[in-house]
XYZ file of C-alpha atoms in Angstrom:
415
model
C 50.296 10.792 -39.048
C 51.687 8.271 -36.612
C 51.878 10.961 -33.652
C 48.033 11.470 -34.573
C 47.521 7.838 -34.786
C 49.020 7.556 -31.106
C 47.004 10.473 -29.721
C 43.654 9.460 -31.005
C 44.457 5.754 -29.300
C 45.262 7.491 -26.181
C 42.362 9.670 -26.331
C 40.033 6.443 -27.246
C 42.071 4.687 -24.159
C 41.075 7.695 -21.902
C 37.414 7.907 -22.882
C 36.946 4.326 -22.435
C 38.912 4.285 -18.784
C 36.576 7.170 -17.937
C 33.386 5.321 -19.009
C 34.213 2.530 -17.154
C 35.060 4.673 -14.133
C 31.421 6.559 -14.427
C 29.841 3.231 -14.704
C 31.179 1.563 -12.078
C 30.658 4.773 -9.872
C 27.075 4.561 -10.984
C 26.688 0.984 -9.938
C 28.445 1.564 -6.759
C 25.684 4.284 -6.009
C 23.022 2.244 -6.950
C 24.190 -0.351 -4.644
C 24.865 1.890 -1.853
C 21.523 3.268 -1.734
C 19.887 -0.157 -2.480
C 17.934 0.397 -5.554
C 18.546 -3.148 -6.936
C 17.632 -4.871 -3.539
C 14.464 -2.700 -3.184
C 13.283 -3.100 -6.774
C 13.637 -7.241 -6.340
C 11.760 -6.692 -2.849
C 8.764 -4.769 -4.396
C 8.661 -7.234 -7.550
C 8.424 -10.225 -4.965
C 5.963 -8.450 -2.615
C 3.624 -7.352 -5.252
C 3.643 -10.592 -7.212
C 3.170 -12.304 -3.898
C 0.303 -10.498 -2.632
C -1.302 -10.608 -6.047
C -1.404 -14.106 -6.395
C -1.977 -15.212 -2.628
C -3.866 -12.280 -1.394
C -5.997 -11.423 -4.374
C -5.943 -14.707 -6.241
C -4.709 -13.342 -9.457
C -2.468 -15.228 -11.939
C 1.022 -14.278 -11.009
C 2.251 -13.839 -14.434
C -0.641 -11.029 -15.306
C 0.323 -9.560 -11.778
C 4.005 -9.169 -12.806
C 3.132 -7.948 -16.345
C 0.385 -5.492 -15.481
C 1.256 -4.157 -11.970
C 4.748 -4.533 -11.368
C 6.924 -4.005 -14.765
C 4.968 -0.862 -16.262
C 5.850 0.936 -12.943
C 9.752 1.186 -13.757
C 12.042 0.395 -16.666
C 14.396 -0.932 -13.939
C 11.965 -3.720 -13.150
C 12.719 -5.331 -16.505
C 15.755 -7.073 -14.910
C 13.863 -8.747 -12.065
C 13.401 -12.587 -12.327
C 10.484 -14.150 -10.401
C 10.338 -17.295 -9.087
C 6.950 -18.836 -7.496
C 6.390 -21.473 -5.313
C 2.743 -22.213 -5.203
C 2.823 -24.997 -2.656
C 5.027 -22.923 -0.039
C 3.005 -19.762 -0.774
C 6.325 -18.022 -1.749
C 7.699 -15.533 -4.432
C 11.373 -14.797 -5.018
C 12.404 -11.759 -6.839
C 16.338 -11.258 -8.137
C 17.718 -8.264 -9.642
C 20.165 -9.185 -12.817
C 20.472 -12.725 -11.096
C 21.617 -10.951 -8.085
C 20.040 -9.564 -4.728
C 17.240 -12.336 -3.989
C 14.380 -11.115 -2.103
C 11.513 -13.464 -0.989
C 7.957 -12.639 0.101
C 5.863 -15.460 2.120
C 2.146 -15.785 2.466
C 1.661 -16.241 6.281
C -1.665 -16.539 8.144
C -3.375 -13.216 9.633
C -0.474 -11.289 7.783
C -0.962 -11.602 3.898
C 2.264 -11.431 2.019
C 5.328 -10.384 4.277
C 8.669 -9.448 2.683
C 12.083 -10.836 4.307
C 9.660 -12.937 6.957
C 12.931 -15.358 7.680
C 14.684 -12.170 8.686
C 12.216 -10.939 11.068
C 11.160 -13.703 13.414
C 10.759 -17.453 13.280
C 7.227 -18.259 11.686
C 5.565 -21.323 11.170
C 5.493 -22.144 7.237
C 1.937 -21.838 5.705
C 0.439 -24.948 4.414
C -2.379 -25.760 1.873
C -4.370 -26.298 4.779
C -3.996 -22.897 6.327
C -4.480 -20.784 3.011
C -6.631 -21.369 -0.112
C -5.946 -18.882 -3.045
C -9.008 -16.672 -3.137
C -11.649 -17.339 -6.085
C -14.670 -15.504 -7.078
C -18.152 -16.844 -5.944
C -17.865 -15.599 -2.406
C -21.107 -17.793 -1.083
C -22.687 -13.899 -0.002
C -21.892 -12.433 -3.284
C -25.466 -12.785 -4.666
C -26.817 -10.902 -1.259
C -27.678 -7.530 -1.576
C -24.870 -5.191 -0.387
C -23.484 -4.990 2.226
C -23.874 -8.229 3.116
C -23.061 -9.268 -0.470
C -22.158 -7.787 -3.828
C -25.452 -7.219 -5.452
C -26.368 -3.852 -6.261
C -29.954 -2.372 -6.662
C -31.365 -2.907 -10.059
C -31.496 0.136 -12.156
C -35.363 -0.119 -12.186
C -35.436 0.444 -8.674
C -33.057 3.243 -8.296
C -35.999 6.034 -7.515
C -36.829 9.351 -8.724
C -33.898 12.210 -9.173
C -31.537 9.899 -10.199
C -30.336 10.378 -13.751
C -29.699 6.689 -14.930
C -28.796 7.198 -18.449
C -26.134 9.954 -17.003
C -24.939 8.042 -14.406
C -24.291 4.849 -16.732
C -22.653 7.221 -19.049
C -20.232 8.237 -16.392
C -19.418 4.647 -15.281
C -18.775 3.725 -19.123
C -16.088 6.438 -19.425
C -14.404 5.574 -16.323
C -13.533 2.226 -17.697
C -12.223 3.547 -21.001
C -8.562 2.258 -21.232
C -9.205 -0.689 -18.729
C -6.414 -3.313 -18.958
C -4.193 -0.592 -20.475
C -1.401 0.582 -17.752
C -0.393 3.634 -20.008
C -4.507 4.487 -19.934
C -6.555 5.410 -17.047
C -6.677 1.657 -16.127
C -9.809 1.639 -13.987
C -10.280 -1.807 -12.189
C -13.535 -1.415 -10.222
C -16.097 1.480 -9.423
C -18.915 1.388 -6.926
C -21.339 4.144 -6.414
C -23.487 4.234 -2.945
C -26.672 6.476 -2.765
C -28.444 6.652 0.522
C -26.955 3.523 1.653
C -27.699 1.778 -1.268
C -25.567 0.013 -3.905
C -26.585 1.589 -7.443
C -23.570 0.487 -9.070
C -20.770 -2.153 -8.706
C -18.601 -3.003 -11.807
C -15.117 -4.253 -12.314
C -12.776 -4.379 -15.187
C -12.356 -7.521 -17.407
C -9.989 -10.216 -15.260
C -11.406 -8.691 -11.966
C -14.513 -9.990 -10.110
C -16.271 -8.108 -7.265
C -14.743 -10.281 -4.916
C -10.940 -9.385 -6.129
C -9.076 -7.788 -3.387
C -7.423 -4.636 -4.823
C -4.188 -2.714 -3.340
C -5.432 0.131 -1.556
C -1.860 2.202 -1.167
C -2.491 5.110 0.714
C -6.272 4.526 1.726
C -4.407 2.127 4.140
C -3.443 5.176 6.293
C -7.222 5.982 6.635
C -8.178 2.298 8.109
C -4.754 2.443 10.368
C -6.398 5.665 11.998
C -9.592 3.658 12.441
C -8.187 0.841 13.640
C -6.287 3.144 16.353
C -9.495 4.572 17.408
C -11.176 1.638 17.880
C -8.002 0.272 19.896
C -8.254 3.341 22.189
C -11.374 2.484 23.561
C -10.918 -1.212 23.580
C -7.826 -0.576 25.614
C -7.868 2.773 27.401
C -5.230 4.533 25.013
C -5.907 8.058 25.244
C -4.801 10.047 22.325
C -3.076 12.863 24.549
C -0.560 9.748 26.011
C 2.776 10.445 25.232
C 4.369 7.834 22.746
C 7.153 6.936 25.055
C 4.378 6.198 27.873
C 2.106 4.367 25.068
C 3.720 0.806 25.758
C 3.692 -1.590 28.645
C 7.243 -2.607 29.328
C 7.113 -5.878 27.954
C 6.140 -4.689 24.296
C 8.405 -1.610 24.175
C 10.118 -1.545 20.748
C 14.037 -0.897 20.691
C 13.810 2.507 19.263
C 11.638 3.789 21.885
C 14.814 4.409 24.284
C 16.099 6.921 21.979
C 13.011 9.021 21.692
C 13.145 9.244 25.699
C 16.648 11.218 25.407
C 15.626 14.040 23.035
C 12.424 16.272 21.572
C 10.812 13.075 20.258
C 9.616 12.357 24.017
C 6.926 15.115 23.590
C 5.038 13.596 20.857
C 1.706 11.995 21.670
C -0.142 9.313 20.097
C -2.686 12.067 18.634
C 0.167 13.685 16.865
C 0.988 10.593 14.827
C -2.879 10.343 14.214
C -2.823 13.604 12.954
C 0.238 13.469 10.969
C 1.699 16.496 13.204
C 4.701 14.882 14.557
C 7.331 17.034 13.465
C 9.484 14.752 12.727
C 11.933 15.477 9.656
C 10.679 12.869 7.497
C 10.045 13.428 3.708
C 7.444 11.843 1.389
C 10.016 10.699 -1.089
C 8.932 8.048 -4.222
C 11.901 8.149 -6.030
C 13.720 4.740 -6.845
C 16.030 6.294 -3.730
C 13.537 8.108 -1.497
C 12.526 7.390 1.611
C 9.128 5.585 1.134
C 10.879 2.965 -1.283
C 13.417 2.472 1.450
C 10.775 2.193 4.101
C 8.657 -0.220 2.126
C 10.925 -2.476 0.424
C 14.327 -1.932 1.961
C 13.622 -2.140 6.031
C 12.383 -5.134 7.714
C 10.938 -2.866 10.161
C 9.020 0.043 8.791
C 7.985 1.411 12.246
C 11.760 1.297 13.254
C 12.651 2.757 9.966
C 10.413 6.068 10.734
C 11.330 6.148 14.198
C 14.814 6.830 13.266
C 14.400 10.179 12.049
C 15.238 13.124 14.153
C 12.505 15.798 15.444
C 12.451 18.931 13.276
C 9.611 20.766 14.720
C 7.646 21.279 17.956
C 4.848 18.450 17.801
C 1.301 19.767 16.996
C 3.077 22.894 15.279
C 2.689 21.756 11.784
C 0.650 19.230 9.606
C 2.822 17.026 6.912
C 1.705 13.815 4.879
C 3.783 11.124 5.829
C 3.751 7.530 5.299
C 6.530 7.136 8.007
C 4.226 8.499 10.501
C 1.044 5.891 9.726
C 4.031 3.566 10.132
C 4.610 4.576 13.543
C 0.950 4.741 14.616
C 0.932 0.586 13.436
C 4.017 0.405 15.812
C 2.381 1.968 18.550
C -1.038 -0.199 18.239
C 1.434 -3.610 18.386
C 2.477 -2.498 21.573
C -0.875 -2.366 23.308
C -1.427 -6.236 22.393
C -0.072 -9.105 24.559
C 0.822 -10.973 22.020
C 1.484 -10.381 18.095
C -1.258 -12.962 17.602
C -3.476 -10.698 18.967
C -2.462 -7.875 17.008
C -2.330 -9.562 13.531
C -6.021 -10.900 14.176
C -7.281 -7.362 15.326
C -8.398 -5.779 11.996
C -10.614 -8.537 11.008
C -12.021 -8.909 14.773
C -12.522 -4.996 15.331
C -13.014 -3.628 11.925
C -13.363 -6.057 8.811
C -15.540 -8.532 10.353
C -18.242 -6.435 11.917
C -18.757 -4.251 8.782
C -18.712 -7.493 6.104
C -15.594 -6.550 4.444
C -14.890 -10.047 4.055
C -12.032 -9.486 1.415
C -10.147 -7.058 3.343
C -6.323 -8.012 4.251
C -3.829 -5.843 6.315
C -0.237 -7.030 5.637
C 2.643 -6.831 8.033
C 6.449 -6.107 7.422
C 8.961 -8.776 8.698
C 9.427 -7.053 11.773
C 5.632 -7.916 12.612
C 4.155 -4.359 12.142
C 1.138 -3.349 10.107
C 2.249 -1.820 7.211
C -0.083 1.048 7.978
C 0.783 3.261 5.211
C 0.347 1.206 2.088
C -0.565 -2.505 2.261
C -4.269 -3.002 2.815
C -5.912 -5.034 0.014
C -9.752 -5.328 -0.351
C -12.614 -5.505 -3.073
C -14.304 -2.456 -4.618
C -17.116 -3.220 -2.611
C -15.311 -3.380 0.664
C -13.674 0.134 -0.121
C -11.593 1.883 -3.115
C -8.490 3.174 -4.450
C -10.510 6.930 -4.381
C -13.031 6.876 -1.827
C -15.204 10.185 -2.061
C -17.892 10.664 0.875
C -20.255 13.440 0.291
C -22.890 13.942 2.939
C -24.480 16.467 1.651
C -25.732 13.848 -1.393
C -25.745 11.051 1.069
C -23.195 9.456 -1.150
C -19.998 7.406 -1.536
C -18.018 7.007 -4.634
C -15.343 4.555 -5.157
C -12.727 3.852 -7.741
C -10.011 1.432 -7.879
C -7.401 1.638 -10.693
C -3.606 1.181 -11.630
C -2.801 4.807 -13.460
C 0.608 5.155 -14.281
C 0.005 8.281 -16.011
C -1.763 11.215 -13.911
C -2.834 12.682 -16.913
C -5.259 9.910 -17.790
C -7.543 10.285 -14.767
C -8.960 13.141 -13.136
C -10.420 11.904 -9.746
C -12.088 15.315 -9.288
C -14.082 15.152 -12.507
C -14.931 11.840 -12.110
C -16.456 12.336 -8.837
C -18.299 15.635 -10.036
C -20.035 13.973 -12.818
C -21.119 11.431 -10.536
C -22.490 13.878 -8.423
C -24.196 15.568 -11.367
C -26.410 12.442 -11.996
C -27.503 12.083 -8.365
C -30.367 14.311 -6.789
C -29.358 17.231 -4.645
C -30.616 17.212 -1.002
């Protein structure tokens, strides 16, 4: 019995040691790939943008947008400094990350690490509130839809209303479809504009990957404004004074053959992959890197430019980095989206945010109201219709965008 007891004790001790070793290895692995640091950055950035770009209560932003994204985020503590427009996130009391609202750039993560920037003050920023002076004007100058009685023949008003009502089932529930805004435009007229409780037609909502399309639009406009031909090699697209540090390596390998058009059409041939796991390339780029363009530029060439198409957030951020080089100053670059696009089309709520290095986060960080765009935007020329749906859906099976668009089109007249 004594020998058995000793054996049991040794076994327990061995198991305990092995458990501690495994825990230590797991923690070291997490630290190596930056998950705690990135998680703190994601939370700080999201809460900052929600509070100081969208004007939402930061506590609701944390509870409804951040925490449901991953169980890991429950270890995040958030501190908000309203006067200085900063949000600091820490993971389990460690790895602090700070996001700060900056004029013309929205909320920037780790801004102090990237450059010296004047601190925001109450004079330079007012938290957005509902009640835009133009809100009561007809769309697109304002947010008012056409009265239902004036929709005209051919539109099944009852069916369309039912589709919209169904779209908002589960609004406010992160585990359901959780729609936040729907807009339906037909023949240039806004028929429907509806938002979920707690949101107004002027609330800026996170567009995520729709930002890529806007980055492409801005690049197209910029090509005309600055004479940038799309067949220009990326290594030749920068004036010498505006060349980024990563360009030198491109000149010495196969990346020297990548054209601006290859970035615009996502056919650069780089070995990037679109990974969204906590350790994946996209979280590492968005919340682990201070310069998203430089992060994307480090990837080796894998295929000849133009030989294949691959959807990549990294490519959109490279394109944003190229656009930056076309401006004499960063201030001109940050002001360009509003000057060249948002202002002329009346998108008064739109904000394209920057990273700490100063680049537009062209893959992911454009905020705008549902009337200024949407999380799902379907343009159907055959029906002269634009359909917008914004939401925060964590479970994909709770919302089918194709069914939603098809049901809307059934209610509209055929051409």
